[in-house]
């Protein structure tokens, strides 16, 4: 039985949301819109989810914390943290257009934020960005969701990408680092199973719940994991 089977991977279907060319197109359009209208573009999962993530970081860390936003898009999470006094911020994305957009917005807002292209599934690129110390906090708002929809040539989901991502998170973190993730595709229990080989559940962020058919749920989940001590 494979490690993926042991972690009860949901039956995702491959989607354009998992393709780099799709996001290149999206951010090429958003870059043009920003340069012509000043609109920074879409905030995934809405401003409430983003605000809750930023508030959690502010409540639990110091402004000197070294923070990485994986799949940063237009960089709005880091912009909010910069406005609250955080000074050691890095955002990466595999779309060059997203990196350019985020950089232009940060410059316009007079914030110093490091942005770089990065394939988060490539161990060499992960090591290059993490450096010798790793990050105190790694943020993910929708990036793992998109990776879980990445198609292979035959149209099926790229299971290897789903499995490699938790390893990349662990390699990016400092020894006592924290990973904060917001997802709409995974439940908290599923995320715990997916990351348990490298990370342990540390905290959770509450979102608005709904009740249907006697069950209570929420449209997104946000959970924090701590890196497990080296054996």
mmCIF file of C-alpha atoms in Angstrom:
data_model
loop_
_atom_site.group_PDB
_atom_site.id
_atom_site.type_symbol
_atom_site.label_atom_id
_atom_site.label_comp_id
_atom_site.label_asym_id
_atom_site.label_seq_id
_atom_site.Cartn_x
_atom_site.Cartn_y
_atom_site.Cartn_z
ATOM 1 C CA UNK A 1 0.000 0.000 0.000
ATOM 2 C CA UNK A 2 1.381 3.432 -0.932
ATOM 3 C CA UNK A 3 1.879 6.340 1.465
ATOM 4 C CA UNK A 4 -0.895 8.145 -0.412
ATOM 5 C CA UNK A 5 -3.344 5.331 0.346
ATOM 6 C CA UNK A 6 -2.443 5.511 4.033
ATOM 7 C CA UNK A 7 -3.300 9.179 4.101
ATOM 8 C CA UNK A 8 -6.773 8.710 2.539
ATOM 9 C CA UNK A 9 -6.297 11.141 -0.329
ATOM 10 C CA UNK A 10 -9.647 12.551 -1.547
ATOM 11 C CA UNK A 11 -10.590 11.716 -5.127
ATOM 12 C CA UNK A 12 -9.604 15.002 -6.783
ATOM 13 C CA UNK A 13 -10.053 15.559 -10.505
ATOM 14 C CA UNK A 14 -7.350 17.391 -12.423
ATOM 15 C CA UNK A 15 -8.242 20.979 -13.274
ATOM 16 C CA UNK A 16 -6.885 24.011 -15.083
ATOM 17 C CA UNK A 17 -6.475 25.496 -11.586
ATOM 18 C CA UNK A 18 -3.517 23.163 -11.188
ATOM 19 C CA UNK A 19 -1.754 24.284 -14.385
ATOM 20 C CA UNK A 20 1.000 26.881 -14.506
ATOM 21 C CA UNK A 21 -0.124 28.213 -17.882
ATOM 22 C CA UNK A 22 -3.537 28.996 -16.393
ATOM 23 C CA UNK A 23 -2.013 31.089 -13.603
ATOM 24 C CA UNK A 24 0.392 32.765 -16.006
ATOM 25 C CA UNK A 25 -2.651 33.872 -17.985
ATOM 26 C CA UNK A 26 -4.539 34.986 -14.869
ATOM 27 C CA UNK A 27 -1.673 37.080 -13.547
ATOM 28 C CA UNK A 28 -0.811 38.481 -16.952
ATOM 29 C CA UNK A 29 -4.352 39.859 -17.016
ATOM 30 C CA UNK A 30 -4.216 41.058 -13.404
ATOM 31 C CA UNK A 31 -0.849 42.715 -14.006
ATOM 32 C CA UNK A 32 -2.338 44.611 -16.954
ATOM 33 C CA UNK A 33 -5.359 45.602 -14.849
ATOM 34 C CA UNK A 34 -3.135 46.832 -12.033
ATOM 35 C CA UNK A 35 -0.951 48.886 -14.357
ATOM 36 C CA UNK A 36 -4.002 50.497 -15.971
ATOM 37 C CA UNK A 37 -6.483 50.819 -13.075
ATOM 38 C CA UNK A 38 -4.551 50.230 -9.826
ATOM 39 C CA UNK A 39 -6.702 47.219 -8.928
ATOM 40 C CA UNK A 40 -4.463 44.636 -7.200
ATOM 41 C CA UNK A 41 -6.742 41.749 -8.191
ATOM 42 C CA UNK A 42 -8.581 38.875 -6.547
ATOM 43 C CA UNK A 43 -8.105 37.752 -2.950
ATOM 44 C CA UNK A 44 -8.570 33.993 -2.790
ATOM 45 C CA UNK A 45 -11.212 32.852 -0.279
ATOM 46 C CA UNK A 46 -12.083 36.497 0.384
ATOM 47 C CA UNK A 47 -10.699 39.163 2.660
ATOM 48 C CA UNK A 48 -12.043 37.536 5.837
ATOM 49 C CA UNK A 49 -9.872 34.420 5.468
ATOM 50 C CA UNK A 50 -6.828 36.561 4.677
ATOM 51 C CA UNK A 51 -7.441 38.806 7.683
ATOM 52 C CA UNK A 52 -7.759 35.816 10.003
ATOM 53 C CA UNK A 53 -4.424 34.438 8.798
ATOM 54 C CA UNK A 54 -2.657 37.752 9.258
ATOM 55 C CA UNK A 55 -4.219 38.257 12.696
ATOM 56 C CA UNK A 56 -3.007 34.814 13.769
ATOM 57 C CA UNK A 57 0.542 35.612 12.668
ATOM 58 C CA UNK A 58 0.500 38.962 14.460
ATOM 59 C CA UNK A 59 -0.842 37.341 17.632
ATOM 60 C CA UNK A 60 1.724 34.525 17.736
ATOM 61 C CA UNK A 61 4.963 35.957 16.289
ATOM 62 C CA UNK A 62 7.262 38.953 16.459
ATOM 63 C CA UNK A 63 7.662 41.521 13.632
ATOM 64 C CA UNK A 64 11.204 40.227 13.090
ATOM 65 C CA UNK A 65 9.953 36.726 12.213
ATOM 66 C CA UNK A 66 11.193 35.345 8.901
ATOM 67 C CA UNK A 67 8.030 34.624 6.907
ATOM 68 C CA UNK A 68 7.483 32.897 3.547
ATOM 69 C CA UNK A 69 4.232 33.062 1.585
ATOM 70 C CA UNK A 70 4.148 30.121 -0.852
ATOM 71 C CA UNK A 71 2.144 30.809 -4.003
ATOM 72 C CA UNK A 72 1.931 34.450 -3.007
ATOM 73 C CA UNK A 73 -0.008 35.641 -6.040
ATOM 74 C CA UNK A 74 -0.430 39.405 -5.772
ATOM 75 C CA UNK A 75 1.247 39.391 -2.361
ATOM 76 C CA UNK A 76 -1.694 40.720 -0.341
ATOM 77 C CA UNK A 77 -0.917 38.645 2.783
ATOM 78 C CA UNK A 78 2.608 40.026 2.962
ATOM 79 C CA UNK A 79 1.422 43.557 2.235
ATOM 80 C CA UNK A 80 -0.865 43.360 5.247
ATOM 81 C CA UNK A 81 1.952 42.023 7.430
ATOM 82 C CA UNK A 82 4.315 44.743 6.195
ATOM 83 C CA UNK A 83 1.756 47.383 7.116
ATOM 84 C CA UNK A 84 1.803 45.929 10.642
ATOM 85 C CA UNK A 85 5.546 46.299 11.004
ATOM 86 C CA UNK A 86 6.857 42.943 9.743
ATOM 87 C CA UNK A 87 10.191 43.389 8.019
ATOM 88 C CA UNK A 88 11.510 39.957 6.990
ATOM 89 C CA UNK A 89 9.010 38.906 4.344
ATOM 90 C CA UNK A 90 9.424 36.683 1.277
ATOM 91 C CA UNK A 91 6.844 35.681 -1.301
ATOM 92 C CA UNK A 92 7.319 33.052 -3.996
ATOM 93 C CA UNK A 93 5.239 31.892 -6.915
ATOM 94 C CA UNK A 94 5.890 29.725 -9.943
ATOM 95 C CA UNK A 95 4.280 32.362 -12.155
ATOM 96 C CA UNK A 96 6.682 35.103 -13.226
ATOM 97 C CA UNK A 97 3.700 37.363 -13.865
ATOM 98 C CA UNK A 98 2.495 36.938 -10.278
ATOM 99 C CA UNK A 99 5.952 37.793 -8.944
ATOM 100 C CA UNK A 100 6.112 40.897 -11.111
ATOM 101 C CA UNK A 101 2.622 41.984 -10.005
ATOM 102 C CA UNK A 102 3.425 41.485 -6.313
ATOM 103 C CA UNK A 103 6.701 43.371 -6.682
ATOM 104 C CA UNK A 104 5.061 46.342 -8.409
ATOM 105 C CA UNK A 105 2.333 46.561 -5.753
ATOM 106 C CA UNK A 106 4.874 46.447 -2.919
ATOM 107 C CA UNK A 107 6.957 49.190 -4.518
ATOM 108 C CA UNK A 108 3.875 51.349 -5.003
ATOM 109 C CA UNK A 109 2.965 50.901 -1.328
ATOM 110 C CA UNK A 110 6.586 51.626 -0.276
ATOM 111 C CA UNK A 111 7.073 48.220 1.355
ATOM 112 C CA UNK A 112 10.295 46.215 1.191
ATOM 113 C CA UNK A 113 9.287 42.619 0.437
ATOM 114 C CA UNK A 114 11.385 39.992 -1.329
ATOM 115 C CA UNK A 115 9.654 38.207 -4.202
ATOM 116 C CA UNK A 116 11.054 35.382 -6.325
ATOM 117 C CA UNK A 117 10.000 32.704 -8.777
ATOM 118 C CA UNK A 118 10.033 29.252 -7.189
ATOM 119 C CA UNK A 119 8.889 25.766 -8.085
ATOM 120 C CA UNK A 120 7.968 24.610 -4.577
ATOM 121 C CA UNK A 121 8.139 20.968 -5.669
ATOM 122 C CA UNK A 122 11.817 21.257 -6.654
ATOM 123 C CA UNK A 123 14.090 20.426 -3.670
ATOM 124 C CA UNK A 124 16.941 22.578 -5.002
ATOM 125 C CA UNK A 125 14.707 25.630 -5.352
ATOM 126 C CA UNK A 126 13.193 24.992 -1.909
ATOM 127 C CA UNK A 127 16.677 24.844 -0.371
ATOM 128 C CA UNK A 128 17.773 27.996 -2.206
ATOM 129 C CA UNK A 129 14.884 30.063 -0.867
ATOM 130 C CA UNK A 130 14.962 28.605 2.655
ATOM 131 C CA UNK A 131 18.671 29.228 3.081
ATOM 132 C CA UNK A 132 20.622 27.788 5.998
ATOM 133 C CA UNK A 133 18.127 28.715 8.740
ATOM 134 C CA UNK A 134 14.676 28.189 7.222
ATOM 135 C CA UNK A 135 11.597 30.287 7.887
ATOM 136 C CA UNK A 136 9.851 30.906 11.180
ATOM 137 C CA UNK A 137 6.482 30.860 9.422
ATOM 138 C CA UNK A 138 5.341 29.455 6.066
ATOM 139 C CA UNK A 139 1.946 30.631 4.788
ATOM 140 C CA UNK A 140 -0.311 28.893 2.275
ATOM 141 C CA UNK A 141 -3.693 30.223 1.207
ATOM 142 C CA UNK A 142 -4.971 28.007 -1.592
ATOM 143 C CA UNK A 143 -1.615 26.899 -2.982
ATOM 144 C CA UNK A 144 -1.815 23.293 -1.805
ATOM 145 C CA UNK A 145 -5.401 23.217 -3.092
ATOM 146 C CA UNK A 146 -4.159 24.164 -6.560
ATOM 147 C CA UNK A 147 -1.273 21.680 -6.452
ATOM 148 C CA UNK A 148 -3.734 18.903 -5.621
ATOM 149 C CA UNK A 149 -5.436 19.604 -8.956
ATOM 150 C CA UNK A 150 -2.240 19.495 -11.012
ATOM 151 C CA UNK A 151 -2.745 17.333 -14.117
ATOM 152 C CA UNK A 152 -0.374 14.778 -15.583
ATOM 153 C CA UNK A 153 -0.081 14.179 -19.331
ATOM 154 C CA UNK A 154 -2.792 11.510 -19.187
ATOM 155 C CA UNK A 155 -5.196 13.924 -17.478
ATOM 156 C CA UNK A 156 -5.032 12.327 -14.040
ATOM 157 C CA UNK A 157 -4.028 14.189 -10.887
ATOM 158 C CA UNK A 158 -0.286 14.312 -10.205
ATOM 159 C CA UNK A 159 -0.166 12.308 -6.972
ATOM 160 C CA UNK A 160 3.584 12.816 -6.633
ATOM 161 C CA UNK A 161 3.057 16.574 -6.413
ATOM 162 C CA UNK A 162 0.499 16.070 -3.617
ATOM 163 C CA UNK A 163 2.990 13.911 -1.710
ATOM 164 C CA UNK A 164 6.060 16.112 -2.270
ATOM 165 C CA UNK A 165 4.445 19.331 -1.071
ATOM 166 C CA UNK A 166 4.489 18.469 2.688
ATOM 167 C CA UNK A 167 8.186 17.567 2.371
ATOM 168 C CA UNK A 168 8.871 20.968 0.781
ATOM 169 C CA UNK A 169 7.069 22.710 3.636
ATOM 170 C CA UNK A 170 9.180 20.879 6.213
ATOM 171 C CA UNK A 171 12.392 21.727 4.332
ATOM 172 C CA UNK A 172 11.389 25.400 4.248
ATOM 173 C CA UNK A 173 10.799 25.681 7.988
ATOM 174 C CA UNK A 174 13.246 26.450 10.777
ATOM 175 C CA UNK A 175 13.494 23.748 13.451
ATOM 176 C CA UNK A 176 10.728 25.374 15.512
ATOM 177 C CA UNK A 177 8.900 26.844 12.526
ATOM 178 C CA UNK A 178 5.140 26.971 11.986
ATOM 179 C CA UNK A 179 3.088 26.267 8.858
ATOM 180 C CA UNK A 180 -0.256 28.084 8.563
ATOM 181 C CA UNK A 181 -2.533 26.807 5.788
ATOM 182 C CA UNK A 182 -5.991 27.766 4.577
ATOM 183 C CA UNK A 183 -7.782 25.254 2.349
ATOM 184 C CA UNK A 184 -11.176 24.775 0.773
ATOM 185 C CA UNK A 185 -10.448 21.268 -0.569
ATOM 186 C CA UNK A 186 -9.314 19.529 2.610
ATOM 187 C CA UNK A 187 -10.844 19.087 6.051
ATOM 188 C CA UNK A 188 -8.741 19.598 9.160
ATOM 189 C CA UNK A 189 -8.520 15.837 9.734
ATOM 190 C CA UNK A 190 -7.390 15.253 6.156
ATOM 191 C CA UNK A 191 -4.692 17.918 6.423
ATOM 192 C CA UNK A 192 -3.443 16.396 9.674
ATOM 193 C CA UNK A 193 -3.092 13.021 7.942
ATOM 194 C CA UNK A 194 -1.384 14.545 4.906
ATOM 195 C CA UNK A 195 1.262 16.408 6.931
ATOM 196 C CA UNK A 196 1.691 14.063 9.919
ATOM 197 C CA UNK A 197 5.005 12.601 8.705
ATOM 198 C CA UNK A 198 6.652 16.029 8.969
ATOM 199 C CA UNK A 199 4.439 18.331 11.032
ATOM 200 C CA UNK A 200 2.148 18.159 14.048
ATOM 201 C CA UNK A 201 -1.082 20.063 14.620
ATOM 202 C CA UNK A 202 -0.448 23.170 16.685
ATOM 203 C CA UNK A 203 -3.505 25.438 16.440
ATOM 204 C CA UNK A 204 -6.579 26.232 14.382
ATOM 205 C CA UNK A 205 -8.392 29.375 13.247
ATOM 206 C CA UNK A 206 -12.155 29.492 13.476
ATOM 207 C CA UNK A 207 -14.267 30.435 10.481
ATOM 208 C CA UNK A 208 -17.994 30.960 10.087
ATOM 209 C CA UNK A 209 -19.815 27.623 10.250
ATOM 210 C CA UNK A 210 -22.990 26.368 8.598
ATOM 211 C CA UNK A 211 -25.383 23.551 9.449
ATOM 212 C CA UNK A 212 -26.950 21.215 6.889
ATOM 213 C CA UNK A 213 -28.608 17.842 7.337
ATOM 214 C CA UNK A 214 -27.651 17.681 10.967
ATOM 215 C CA UNK A 215 -23.956 18.255 10.257
ATOM 216 C CA UNK A 216 -21.935 21.386 11.003
ATOM 217 C CA UNK A 217 -19.154 22.519 8.706
ATOM 218 C CA UNK A 218 -17.306 25.484 7.214
ATOM 219 C CA UNK A 219 -16.345 26.416 3.668
ATOM 220 C CA UNK A 220 -12.629 26.810 4.470
ATOM 221 C CA UNK A 221 -10.302 25.541 7.182
ATOM 222 C CA UNK A 222 -7.206 27.218 8.577
ATOM 223 C CA UNK A 223 -4.825 25.181 10.698
ATOM 224 C CA UNK A 224 -1.322 25.686 12.059
ATOM 225 C CA UNK A 225 1.318 22.971 12.208
ATOM 226 C CA UNK A 226 4.673 22.882 13.969
ATOM 227 C CA UNK A 227 7.690 21.179 12.491
ATOM 228 C CA UNK A 228 8.396 17.905 14.238
ATOM 229 C CA UNK A 229 11.769 17.697 16.026
ATOM 230 C CA UNK A 230 14.430 15.801 14.106
ATOM 231 C CA UNK A 231 14.720 12.186 15.251
#
